[in-house]
Coordinates of C-alpha atoms in Angstrom, one line a residue:
M27 CA 82.1 152.3 121.5
E28 CA 83.9 151.7 118.4
H29 CA 86.0 148.6 118.3
L30 CA 89.4 148.5 117.3
Q31 CA 90.6 146.2 114.9
C32 CA 93.7 145.1 114.1
D33 CA 95.6 146.3 111.3
L34 CA 97.7 143.4 110.8
K35 CA 94.5 141.1 109.6
C36 CA 95.0 142.6 106.3
L37 CA 98.1 140.9 105.6
S38 CA 98.7 137.4 104.7
R39 CA 99.5 135.0 107.1
D40 CA 102.7 134.5 105.3
I41 CA 103.8 138.0 105.1
L42 CA 103.0 137.8 109.1
A43 CA 105.5 134.6 109.2
D44 CA 107.7 136.4 107.2
I45 CA 107.7 139.4 109.7
M46 CA 108.0 137.2 112.5
A47 CA 110.6 135.3 111.8
R48 CA 112.7 138.5 111.8
L49 CA 112.1 138.5 115.9
D50 CA 114.0 137.8 118.7
G51 CA 112.5 135.6 121.2
S52 CA 110.9 137.5 124.0
T53 CA 109.3 139.8 121.1
L54 CA 107.8 136.9 119.7
A55 CA 106.5 136.1 123.1
S56 CA 105.4 139.2 123.3
A57 CA 103.6 139.5 120.1
A58 CA 102.1 135.8 120.5
C59 CA 100.2 137.6 123.2
T60 CA 98.0 140.2 121.2
C61 CA 95.8 138.6 119.1
S62 CA 94.8 134.5 118.2
D63 CA 96.3 135.0 114.6
L64 CA 99.5 136.1 115.8
R65 CA 99.8 133.4 118.3
G66 CA 99.0 131.0 115.7
I67 CA 101.7 131.6 113.7
A68 CA 104.2 132.1 116.9
R69 CA 103.6 128.3 117.9
N70 CA 105.2 127.4 114.5
Q71 CA 108.3 125.5 116.0
R72 CA 110.3 126.2 112.6
L73 CA 110.7 130.2 114.1
W74 CA 112.0 128.9 117.9
K75 CA 114.1 126.2 115.7
Q76 CA 115.5 128.9 114.0
L77 CA 115.9 131.1 117.3
C78 CA 117.3 128.9 119.2
N79 CA 120.1 127.6 116.0
S80 CA 121.3 131.5 115.6
T81 CA 121.6 131.6 119.5
W82 CA 122.7 128.7 120.5
P83 CA 124.5 127.0 117.7
S84 CA 124.5 123.7 119.7
T85 CA 120.8 123.0 119.1
A86 CA 121.5 122.8 114.6
L87 CA 124.1 119.7 115.4
D88 CA 123.1 116.8 113.6
E89 CA 123.4 114.9 117.6
A90 CA 121.1 117.7 119.0
Q91 CA 117.8 117.3 116.9
H92 CA 116.5 114.3 118.3
L93 CA 117.0 115.5 121.7
I94 CA 115.2 118.9 121.7
S95 CA 112.4 117.6 119.0
S96 CA 111.4 114.9 120.4
S97 CA 108.3 116.8 122.0
T98 CA 106.1 119.0 120.1
D99 CA 106.7 122.6 121.2
G100 CA 110.6 121.5 121.8
F101 CA 112.1 124.1 120.2
R102 CA 110.1 127.0 121.9
R103 CA 109.9 125.5 125.3
F104 CA 113.9 125.1 125.5
Y105 CA 114.3 128.8 124.2
A106 CA 112.6 129.6 127.2
D107 CA 114.0 127.8 129.6
S108 CA 117.3 128.2 128.4
Y109 CA 117.6 132.0 127.9
P110 CA 116.9 133.7 130.8
L111 CA 119.5 133.0 133.6
I112 CA 118.9 131.1 137.2
S113 CA 118.3 133.1 140.3
N114 CA 119.6 132.4 143.7
D115 CA 116.3 133.9 144.8
H116 CA 115.2 131.3 147.2
K117 CA 112.0 132.8 148.7
Y118 CA 110.4 131.5 145.1
A119 CA 112.7 128.5 144.5
N120 CA 111.6 126.3 146.6
N121 CA 108.3 126.4 144.7
Y122 CA 109.6 125.0 142.0
F123 CA 111.7 121.9 143.3
P124 CA 109.8 118.5 142.1
I125 CA 109.5 114.8 144.1
Q126 CA 113.2 113.8 143.6
P127 CA 113.3 110.7 142.2
T128 CA 115.1 108.4 144.0
L129 CA 118.1 107.9 141.3
I130 CA 119.1 110.0 139.2
S131 CA 121.2 108.9 136.3
P132 CA 124.2 111.1 134.5
S133 CA 122.5 109.6 131.8
N134 CA 118.8 111.5 132.1
F135 CA 120.8 114.5 131.3
A136 CA 122.0 116.0 127.9
L137 CA 124.3 119.2 127.9
F138 CA 124.4 122.0 125.0
I139 CA 128.2 124.3 125.1
D140 CA 128.8 127.4 123.2
V141 CA 131.8 129.8 123.4
Y142 CA 131.5 132.9 121.7
Y143 CA 133.8 135.9 121.0
R144 CA 132.9 139.3 120.4
E145 CA 130.0 137.2 119.3
K146 CA 131.2 134.9 117.0
C147 CA 131.2 131.1 118.0
I148 CA 134.7 129.7 119.0
T149 CA 133.0 125.9 119.1
S150 CA 130.2 123.9 119.4
S151 CA 129.7 121.2 121.6
V152 CA 126.3 118.4 122.4
L153 CA 126.6 115.9 125.2
D154 CA 123.7 113.1 124.9
G155 CA 124.5 112.4 128.7
I156 CA 126.9 114.0 131.3
P157 CA 130.1 112.5 130.3
M158 CA 132.1 110.4 133.3
E159 CA 135.7 109.1 133.2
T160 CA 134.9 105.8 134.0
D161 CA 132.9 103.4 131.4
F162 CA 130.9 101.1 133.1
G163 CA 130.8 98.3 130.7
Q164 CA 128.3 95.8 130.8
D165 CA 128.1 93.8 134.1
D166 CA 125.0 95.1 136.4
D167 CA 127.1 94.1 139.8
T168 CA 130.5 96.3 137.9
T169 CA 127.6 99.1 137.0
T170 CA 126.1 99.0 140.3
G171 CA 129.5 99.8 142.0
L172 CA 130.9 102.3 139.8
M173 CA 127.5 104.3 139.8
S174 CA 127.8 103.7 143.8
W175 CA 131.5 105.3 143.4
V176 CA 130.7 108.4 141.1
L177 CA 127.1 109.6 143.4
N178 CA 129.4 109.3 146.8
C179 CA 132.9 111.3 144.8
P180 CA 133.7 114.6 144.3
F181 CA 131.4 115.7 141.5
K182 CA 133.0 116.9 138.0
V183 CA 132.5 116.8 134.2
V184 CA 135.2 117.3 132.0
P185 CA 133.8 117.1 127.7
S186 CA 136.5 115.2 126.2
D187 CA 135.7 116.9 123.0
I188 CA 136.6 120.0 124.2
N189 CA 140.2 120.9 124.1
D190 CA 143.0 122.5 122.0
E191 CA 143.6 119.6 119.3
D192 CA 140.4 120.2 117.7
I193 CA 140.4 124.1 117.8
E194 CA 143.7 123.7 116.5
D195 CA 142.7 121.1 113.6
G196 CA 139.6 122.8 112.8
D197 CA 137.3 119.8 113.4
D198 CA 134.7 121.3 115.0
G199 CA 133.6 124.0 112.4
H200 CA 135.4 127.0 113.2
D201 CA 138.4 129.0 112.4
F202 CA 141.5 130.8 114.7
V203 CA 140.0 134.0 116.6
S204 CA 142.3 136.9 116.8
L205 CA 142.2 138.8 119.8
V206 CA 141.5 142.5 119.6
G207 CA 142.9 145.2 122.2
K208 CA 146.0 145.7 123.3
P209 CA 148.5 142.6 124.8
D210 CA 149.2 144.2 128.2
D211 CA 145.2 143.7 128.6
R212 CA 144.3 140.7 127.8
C213 CA 142.3 139.0 131.1
N214 CA 139.8 142.4 130.4
E215 CA 139.5 141.7 126.8
L216 CA 138.4 137.6 127.3
K217 CA 136.7 139.1 130.1
E218 CA 134.5 141.9 127.9
G219 CA 134.8 139.2 124.7
I220 CA 134.6 135.8 125.6
R221 CA 130.9 134.7 126.6
L222 CA 130.0 130.7 127.6
S223 CA 126.9 129.3 127.3
W224 CA 125.9 125.9 129.5
V225 CA 122.5 124.6 129.2
L226 CA 121.2 121.3 130.6
L227 CA 118.4 119.5 129.0
D228 CA 116.1 116.9 131.2
K229 CA 115.7 114.4 128.1
K230 CA 112.9 112.7 129.9
R231 CA 111.2 115.6 131.2
G232 CA 111.9 118.2 128.6
K233 CA 112.7 120.7 130.8
A234 CA 116.3 123.4 130.6
G235 CA 118.2 125.6 131.8
N236 CA 121.0 128.3 131.9
L237 CA 123.9 127.3 134.4
S238 CA 126.3 129.6 132.7
S239 CA 126.6 133.4 133.7
W240 CA 127.2 133.9 130.1
K241 CA 130.1 136.6 131.5
P242 CA 133.3 135.6 132.6
L243 CA 132.8 136.2 136.6
S244 CA 136.1 136.4 137.0
V245 CA 139.6 136.0 134.9
K246 CA 143.0 134.9 135.9
K247 CA 146.0 134.6 133.8
I248 CA 148.3 131.3 134.8
W249 CA 151.8 133.1 135.0
A250 CA 153.9 129.8 135.7
S251 CA 152.1 128.6 132.0
N252 CA 152.7 130.1 128.4
G253 CA 150.0 132.3 127.7
D254 CA 146.7 130.1 129.4
Y255 CA 144.3 131.9 131.2
I256 CA 141.1 131.0 133.7
L257 CA 137.8 131.5 132.7
H258 CA 135.1 131.7 136.1
F259 CA 131.1 131.0 135.3
G260 CA 128.3 129.9 136.8
C261 CA 125.4 130.3 139.3
I262 CA 124.0 130.0 142.6
I263 CA 122.0 127.2 142.8
P264 CA 119.6 126.9 145.8
V265 CA 118.8 124.0 147.1
Q266 CA 116.1 122.3 149.6
E267 CA 117.1 121.7 153.1
S268 CA 116.8 117.9 152.7
L269 CA 120.3 118.2 151.3
Q270 CA 121.5 119.7 154.3
L271 CA 123.8 122.2 152.6
P272 CA 125.4 126.2 154.4
H273 CA 123.3 128.6 154.0
N274 CA 120.5 126.1 151.6
F275 CA 122.7 127.3 148.7
A276 CA 125.1 125.5 145.8
K277 CA 127.3 127.0 143.4
C278 CA 127.9 125.5 139.9
L279 CA 131.4 126.8 139.0
I280 CA 132.4 126.3 135.7
V281 CA 136.1 126.3 134.7
A282 CA 137.1 127.0 131.0
R283 CA 140.7 127.5 130.3
C284 CA 141.7 128.8 127.0
N285 CA 145.5 129.9 125.5
I286 CA 146.8 132.9 124.0
E287 CA 149.9 133.0 121.4
E288 CA 151.2 136.8 122.8
K289 CA 153.1 137.3 119.7
Q290 CA 150.3 137.1 117.0
G291 CA 147.0 137.0 119.9
Y292 CA 145.5 133.8 118.4
L293 CA 142.9 132.0 121.0
R294 CA 142.1 129.1 121.4
W295 CA 140.0 126.9 123.0
K296 CA 141.8 124.0 125.4
E297 CA 139.3 122.9 128.0
V298 CA 135.9 123.7 129.9
S299 CA 134.6 121.8 133.2
M300 CA 131.7 121.6 135.9
H301 CA 131.4 120.8 139.4
I302 CA 129.7 121.6 142.3
E303 CA 130.2 123.4 145.6
D304 CA 129.4 124.5 149.0
T305 CA 130.1 127.6 150.8
S306 CA 132.3 126.2 152.7
G307 CA 134.2 125.5 149.2
A308 CA 134.0 122.2 149.2
Y309 CA 133.1 120.4 146.4
V310 CA 130.0 118.4 146.6
N311 CA 130.1 114.8 145.9
G312 CA 128.0 113.3 143.0
G313 CA 124.8 112.0 144.3
K314 CA 123.9 115.4 146.0
S315 CA 125.5 116.8 142.9
L316 CA 122.5 115.1 140.8
I317 CA 119.7 116.1 143.1
I318 CA 121.6 119.9 142.5
L319 CA 121.6 120.1 139.0
N320 CA 118.4 118.2 138.7
Q321 CA 116.7 121.4 141.0
A322 CA 118.5 123.9 138.9
L323 CA 115.9 123.3 136.1
Y324 CA 113.1 124.3 138.2
C325 CA 114.9 127.4 140.2
S326 CA 113.7 130.7 139.2
R327 CA 114.8 132.7 135.8
S328 CA 115.8 136.3 135.7
N329 CA 116.8 138.2 132.3
N330 CA 118.9 141.1 134.3
R331 CA 122.2 139.8 134.0
H332 CA 123.9 142.2 137.1
A333 CA 121.5 140.5 139.1
V334 CA 123.1 137.5 138.5
E335 CA 126.1 138.1 139.0
K336 CA 125.4 140.5 142.2
G337 CA 123.9 136.7 143.9
Y338 CA 127.3 135.3 143.0
I339 CA 129.0 138.6 144.2
Q340 CA 126.5 137.6 147.8
F341 CA 127.5 133.8 147.5
E342 CA 131.3 134.5 147.0
G343 CA 130.9 136.6 150.2
R344 CA 128.7 134.2 152.4
K345 CA 131.9 131.8 151.6
Q346 CA 134.3 133.9 152.3
E347 CA 133.1 134.4 156.2
I348 CA 132.4 130.6 156.4
I349 CA 136.6 130.5 156.0
R350 CA 137.1 133.3 157.9
K351 CA 135.2 131.9 161.0
K352 CA 136.8 128.3 160.8
K353 CA 140.0 129.8 160.2
L354 CA 139.2 131.7 163.8
E355 CA 137.9 128.7 165.5
E356 CA 140.8 126.5 164.6
T357 CA 143.5 129.9 165.8
L358 CA 141.4 129.7 168.9
A359 CA 142.0 125.2 169.0
D360 CA 145.3 126.0 168.4
W361 CA 145.5 128.3 171.0
L362 CA 143.5 127.1 173.5
C363 CA 146.2 123.4 173.2
I364 CA 149.4 125.1 173.6
S365 CA 148.3 127.0 176.5
F366 CA 147.2 123.2 178.0
E367 CA 150.9 122.2 176.7
V368 CA 151.7 124.7 178.8
V369 CA 149.8 124.4 182.2
I370 CA 150.9 120.8 182.1
L371 CA 154.4 121.8 181.4
L372 CA 154.6 124.1 185.1
I373 CA 152.5 121.7 187.0
L374 CA 154.9 118.6 186.0
G375 CA 158.0 120.9 186.3
Y376 CA 156.2 122.1 189.6
R377 CA 155.7 118.7 191.0
I378 CA 159.2 117.1 189.5
L379 CA 162.1 119.9 190.6
P380 CA 162.8 120.5 194.3
I381 CA 160.9 123.5 195.7

């Protein structure tokens, strides 16, 4: 039987490396599975670093280098974890959950945030440790008390260095963005043009995950403001039963706010924040939120972004059903109370008034 030979072996290693440097991540990973020569070239971290830098400009910032390159396979693993989106397939996700540590600190994580418009990066940011509104200070007792307060209060992440002042002053290295499209269709233009990546990295284990839906799930204009818009991104995270959340699902909601100068159509990024909700719409406290974020890094992933949006719609359907049932129960309880009060009044009136 005639043995097939790979014609690529006729090429020098330098030429092969130059060819593979022009591939995207999925193609590069597929090429590495074909033969040992290409596998050896694909292990070069320089290739994966270039891919990460082009996909997430935040990874090219100086403060990001020690966070990703601390492990020998850092950039390749970062790309493999962060490129696909988190899937809410509960059947498979449970098998990925590791044993949870007794205490998860916000300092265990790092955030890589990138915002794009029509494939142009608007702003990038790296946060070493999840930012918190309160400074713990140096005193151990104070630190313990504040940490306890944070873990038991509603959880919200607000990166302090992403705001309109940075964009306006040009401190982030990006220029003003002029929107295309009709002025009376800004919501649709933002939904089609804006993309957001919110990558969470566990610095100790080197595990990462993209908590964003990439494309906005909804866009709303704040009519009381002067050209402000709210954009929702996020993902649905399957959680373990031990957290005692309704339906064993949680929503990671990323809320972005931008401003559009209506006359000239300039887009300015104002702020972005993230919090965790359950299916009833209630905020999850800090302790459970950190556990959920840690579990999100081990959930199943999918490159099918339509399936991710479908899962989000299904979650919202469950949420509306819970709210509807809750309102129905409250209405029935009100009617029972009213009926009971009417019966009491009739009884008292029957006994007090003369026959």
